[in-house]
Amino acid sequence: MKSQMGYLDVVVPSIEGTDLVIPNVKRQHMGAYLCIASNGVPPSVSKRITLVVHFPPMITVQNQLIGAVEGKGVTLECESEAYPKSINYWTRERGEIVPPGGKYTANVTEIGGYRNAMRLHINPLSQSEFGAYRCVAKNSLGDTDGTIKLYRIPPNAVNYVENFEVRHKGKKRTKSSESYHPARAQEHSGEDMENPGKRKADLSLSAEGIDGIYGSSAAPTRLQPHQHLVFKGLLLAVAVSVAVAGMMRNTRMTQLPQTLTHV
């Protein structure tokens, strides 16, 4: 069956017949079903039927390990699913219930027909608050729990990160892959460009050093970093070629008298 919601066409699965059988029913099947009777002559008649599935609680913990700084606040979160609705509360690792009030604030928010979000906010944290916490859900069909471990973060580690961000805030950064231009350097001479490739990018080579390869030139040649590497490779290849040619020439000069002797 196809229905229109706003500007979207939503395809709703439908089954023809007077009976709807759901084998092995699960909690995902919970919800409203619409029974429609039509013989082609409008209007059609419909009846809404709500399916309720009873099941024991289930708990999901997204973050099982949470770090916090002593003296600051932290929030622990769990998600529970149950029907009938469950009783939700928090305990410590030894089983003692966390009492609401004071530095502890516990609340449960319904996010669906059978889903709830459990939150425990602790502020401020002291040394005794670090350790394991259990979020517990109970109903008439059973109970379950999830565990969250709260560990202490040294304050100096947080201060180091904060100071690092303050020191580098507002500084202009340039990618090391970008070419360095002297004109731009003069414009930003008072700024910290922080370009690790800056000192290597400004490469120049006088034409006097390459007269033997490319001929004379009136002006120096400016090379980019990748061109400089290619040129170094070219010079190495030329040097090897010259050395090999010299060795071959010496070898021929040495072997020439021997050839004349045999003749």
Coordinates of C-alpha atoms in Angstrom, one line a residue:
M1 CA 0.0 0.0 0.0
K2 CA 1.3 3.4 -0.9
S3 CA 0.5 6.6 1.0
Q4 CA 1.6 10.2 0.6
M5 CA 3.1 12.2 3.5
G6 CA 3.8 15.7 2.5
Y7 CA 6.0 15.6 -0.6
L8 CA 7.2 12.0 0.1
D9 CA 5.7 8.8 -1.1
V10 CA 5.9 6.2 1.7
V11 CA 5.5 2.5 0.8
V12 CA 3.7 0.7 3.7
P13 CA 3.8 -3.1 3.6
S14 CA 0.3 -4.6 3.3
I15 CA -1.2 -8.1 3.4
E16 CA -4.6 -9.0 1.9
G17 CA -6.9 -11.1 3.9
T18 CA -9.0 -11.1 7.1
D19 CA -6.2 -12.4 9.3
L20 CA -2.7 -11.1 10.0
V21 CA -0.4 -13.8 11.6
I22 CA 3.0 -12.7 13.0
P23 CA 5.1 -15.8 13.9
N24 CA 7.7 -15.4 16.7
V25 CA 6.6 -11.9 17.7
K26 CA 9.3 -9.5 18.9
R27 CA 9.4 -6.1 20.5
Q28 CA 10.0 -4.5 17.1
H29 CA 6.5 -5.6 16.0
M30 CA 5.0 -3.4 18.7
G31 CA 2.9 -0.6 17.3
A32 CA -0.3 0.3 15.5
Y33 CA -1.8 -1.7 12.6
L34 CA -4.6 -0.5 10.3
C35 CA -7.3 -2.9 9.0
I36 CA -8.9 -1.5 5.9
A37 CA -12.1 -2.8 4.2
S38 CA -12.9 -1.7 0.6
N39 CA -15.0 -3.0 -2.3
G40 CA -14.1 -0.3 -4.8
V41 CA -17.0 1.9 -3.8
P42 CA -15.9 4.8 -1.6
P43 CA -15.6 5.5 1.2
S44 CA -13.5 2.6 2.6
V45 CA -13.7 1.6 6.2
S46 CA -10.7 1.2 8.5
K47 CA -10.0 0.1 12.1
R48 CA -6.8 0.8 14.1
I49 CA -5.4 -2.0 16.2
T50 CA -2.5 -1.6 18.6
L51 CA -0.2 -4.5 19.2
V52 CA 1.5 -4.6 22.6
V53 CA 4.4 -7.0 23.2
H54 CA 5.6 -7.8 26.7
F55 CA 9.3 -8.4 27.2
P56 CA 11.9 -8.2 29.9
P57 CA 14.2 -5.1 30.1
M58 CA 17.2 -4.6 27.9
I59 CA 19.9 -2.0 28.5
T60 CA 22.3 -0.4 25.9
V61 CA 25.4 1.5 27.1
Q62 CA 27.1 3.6 24.4
N63 CA 30.2 4.6 26.4
Q64 CA 31.3 2.0 28.9
L65 CA 34.5 3.9 29.9
I66 CA 34.3 7.6 30.7
G67 CA 37.1 9.9 32.0
A68 CA 36.6 13.0 34.0
V69 CA 38.6 15.6 36.1
E70 CA 38.2 15.7 39.8
G71 CA 36.3 18.8 40.9
K72 CA 34.3 19.0 37.6
G73 CA 31.0 17.5 36.5
V74 CA 30.2 14.4 34.4
T75 CA 27.1 12.7 33.0
L76 CA 26.6 9.0 32.6
E77 CA 24.0 7.7 30.1
C78 CA 22.2 4.4 29.5
E79 CA 19.2 3.4 27.3
S80 CA 16.7 0.9 28.5
E81 CA 13.9 -1.0 26.6
A82 CA 11.1 -2.8 28.5
Y83 CA 7.4 -3.4 28.5
P84 CA 5.6 -3.1 30.9
K85 CA 7.6 0.0 31.7
S86 CA 10.5 -0.7 33.9
I87 CA 11.8 0.9 37.2
N88 CA 15.1 2.5 36.5
Y89 CA 17.8 3.5 39.0
W90 CA 21.6 3.7 39.5
T91 CA 23.9 1.8 41.9
R92 CA 27.6 1.7 42.7
E93 CA 29.8 -1.3 41.9
R94 CA 29.0 -2.9 45.3
G95 CA 25.3 -2.6 44.9
E96 CA 24.4 0.4 47.0
I97 CA 21.8 2.6 45.4
V98 CA 23.0 6.1 44.3
P99 CA 20.8 8.5 46.3
P100 CA 19.2 11.3 44.3
G101 CA 19.9 14.8 45.5
G102 CA 23.0 16.7 46.5
K103 CA 25.7 16.2 43.9
Y104 CA 23.7 13.5 42.2
T105 CA 21.0 14.3 39.7
A106 CA 19.2 11.3 38.0
N107 CA 16.4 11.5 35.4
V108 CA 14.7 9.3 32.9
T109 CA 13.4 10.5 29.5
E110 CA 11.0 8.6 27.4
I111 CA 12.2 8.4 23.8
G112 CA 9.7 5.9 22.4
G113 CA 6.8 3.6 23.3
Y114 CA 9.1 1.3 25.3
R115 CA 12.5 3.1 25.2
N116 CA 13.9 5.3 27.9
A117 CA 17.1 7.3 28.3
M118 CA 18.7 7.2 31.8
R119 CA 21.1 9.9 32.9
L120 CA 23.1 10.4 36.0
H121 CA 24.8 13.8 36.5
I122 CA 27.5 14.1 39.2
N123 CA 28.9 17.5 40.1
P124 CA 31.4 18.1 41.6
L125 CA 33.4 14.9 41.4
S126 CA 35.6 13.9 44.3
Q127 CA 38.0 10.9 44.7
S128 CA 35.3 8.7 46.1
E129 CA 33.0 9.1 43.1
F130 CA 35.4 7.4 40.7
G131 CA 34.8 3.7 40.0
A132 CA 32.0 1.6 38.4
Y133 CA 28.3 2.5 38.2
R134 CA 25.4 0.3 37.2
C135 CA 22.2 1.4 35.5
V136 CA 19.5 -1.0 36.5
A137 CA 16.1 -1.6 34.8
K138 CA 13.4 -3.9 36.4
N139 CA 9.8 -4.9 35.4
S140 CA 7.5 -7.9 36.1
L141 CA 9.3 -10.1 33.5
G142 CA 12.9 -9.6 34.7
D143 CA 15.7 -7.2 35.3
T144 CA 19.0 -6.3 33.7
D145 CA 21.8 -3.8 34.2
G146 CA 24.7 -2.1 32.3
T147 CA 28.1 -1.0 33.8
I148 CA 30.0 2.2 33.2
K149 CA 33.5 2.8 34.6
L150 CA 34.4 6.3 35.6
Y151 CA 38.1 7.0 35.8
R152 CA 40.1 10.0 36.8
I153 CA 41.9 12.3 34.3
P154 CA 44.9 14.2 35.7
P155 CA 44.2 18.0 35.7
N156 CA 47.7 18.7 34.2
A157 CA 46.7 16.8 31.1
V158 CA 43.6 19.0 30.6
N159 CA 45.6 22.1 31.3
Y160 CA 48.2 21.1 28.7
V161 CA 45.6 20.7 26.0
E162 CA 43.9 24.0 26.9
N163 CA 47.2 25.9 27.0
F164 CA 48.2 24.4 23.6
E165 CA 44.9 25.5 22.0
V166 CA 45.4 29.0 23.5
R167 CA 48.9 29.3 22.3
H168 CA 48.0 28.3 18.7
K169 CA 44.7 30.1 18.5
G170 CA 44.6 32.8 15.7
K171 CA 47.9 31.7 14.1
K172 CA 47.8 31.4 10.3
R173 CA 48.9 28.1 9.0
T174 CA 50.2 27.3 5.5
K175 CA 50.2 23.8 4.1
S176 CA 53.8 22.6 3.5
S177 CA 52.7 21.4 0.0
E178 CA 52.0 25.0 -1.1
S179 CA 54.8 26.8 -3.0
Y180 CA 56.6 29.6 -1.2
H181 CA 56.7 33.0 -2.9
P182 CA 59.2 35.7 -1.8
A183 CA 56.6 38.4 -2.5
R184 CA 54.1 36.7 -0.2
A185 CA 56.8 36.3 2.4
Q186 CA 57.3 40.1 2.5
E187 CA 53.6 40.7 2.9
H188 CA 53.4 38.3 5.8
S189 CA 56.9 38.9 7.3
G190 CA 55.3 39.7 10.7
E191 CA 53.2 36.5 10.8
D192 CA 54.2 33.0 11.8
M193 CA 53.6 31.0 8.6
E194 CA 54.5 27.7 10.2
N195 CA 55.5 26.2 6.8
P196 CA 57.9 23.4 7.2
G197 CA 58.6 23.4 3.5
K198 CA 59.4 27.1 3.5
R199 CA 63.2 26.8 3.7
K200 CA 63.3 24.1 1.0
A201 CA 61.0 25.6 -1.5
D202 CA 63.0 28.7 -2.4
L203 CA 65.6 27.0 -4.6
S204 CA 67.6 28.7 -7.3
L205 CA 70.3 27.4 -9.6
S206 CA 72.7 29.6 -11.7
A207 CA 72.9 29.0 -15.4
E208 CA 76.6 28.8 -15.2
G209 CA 76.4 25.4 -13.6
I210 CA 74.3 23.9 -16.4
D211 CA 76.0 25.5 -19.5
G212 CA 77.4 22.1 -20.4
I213 CA 73.9 20.6 -20.6
Y214 CA 71.5 23.2 -21.7
G215 CA 73.8 25.9 -23.1
S216 CA 74.4 29.4 -21.7
S217 CA 71.6 31.4 -20.1
A218 CA 71.4 35.1 -19.3
A219 CA 69.3 34.8 -16.1
P220 CA 69.3 32.3 -13.2
T221 CA 66.7 29.5 -13.3
R222 CA 64.2 29.2 -10.5
L223 CA 63.3 25.6 -9.7
Q224 CA 60.4 24.3 -7.7
P225 CA 61.1 21.5 -5.1
H226 CA 60.0 18.7 -7.3
Q227 CA 61.9 20.2 -10.3
H228 CA 65.0 20.3 -8.1
L229 CA 64.8 16.6 -7.4
V230 CA 64.3 15.8 -11.1
F231 CA 67.3 18.0 -12.0
K232 CA 69.5 16.3 -9.4
G233 CA 68.6 13.0 -10.9
L234 CA 69.4 14.3 -14.3
L235 CA 72.8 15.5 -13.2
L236 CA 73.5 12.1 -11.6
A237 CA 72.6 10.3 -14.8
V238 CA 74.8 12.6 -16.9
A239 CA 77.7 12.1 -14.5
V240 CA 77.3 8.3 -14.6
S241 CA 77.2 8.4 -18.4
V242 CA 80.4 10.5 -18.6
A243 CA 82.2 8.1 -16.2
V244 CA 81.0 5.0 -18.2
A245 CA 82.1 6.6 -21.5
G246 CA 85.5 7.4 -20.0
M247 CA 86.0 3.8 -18.8
M248 CA 85.0 2.4 -22.2
R249 CA 87.4 4.8 -24.0
N250 CA 90.3 3.7 -21.7
T251 CA 89.4 0.1 -22.2
R252 CA 89.6 0.5 -26.0
M253 CA 92.9 2.3 -25.8
T254 CA 94.3 -0.5 -23.7
Q255 CA 93.1 -3.3 -26.0
L256 CA 94.2 -1.6 -29.3
P257 CA 97.9 -2.7 -29.2
Q258 CA 96.8 -6.3 -28.4
T259 CA 94.6 -6.3 -31.5
L260 CA 97.4 -5.1 -33.7
T261 CA 99.8 -7.7 -32.4
H262 CA 97.5 -10.6 -33.3
V263 CA 97.1 -9.2 -36.8

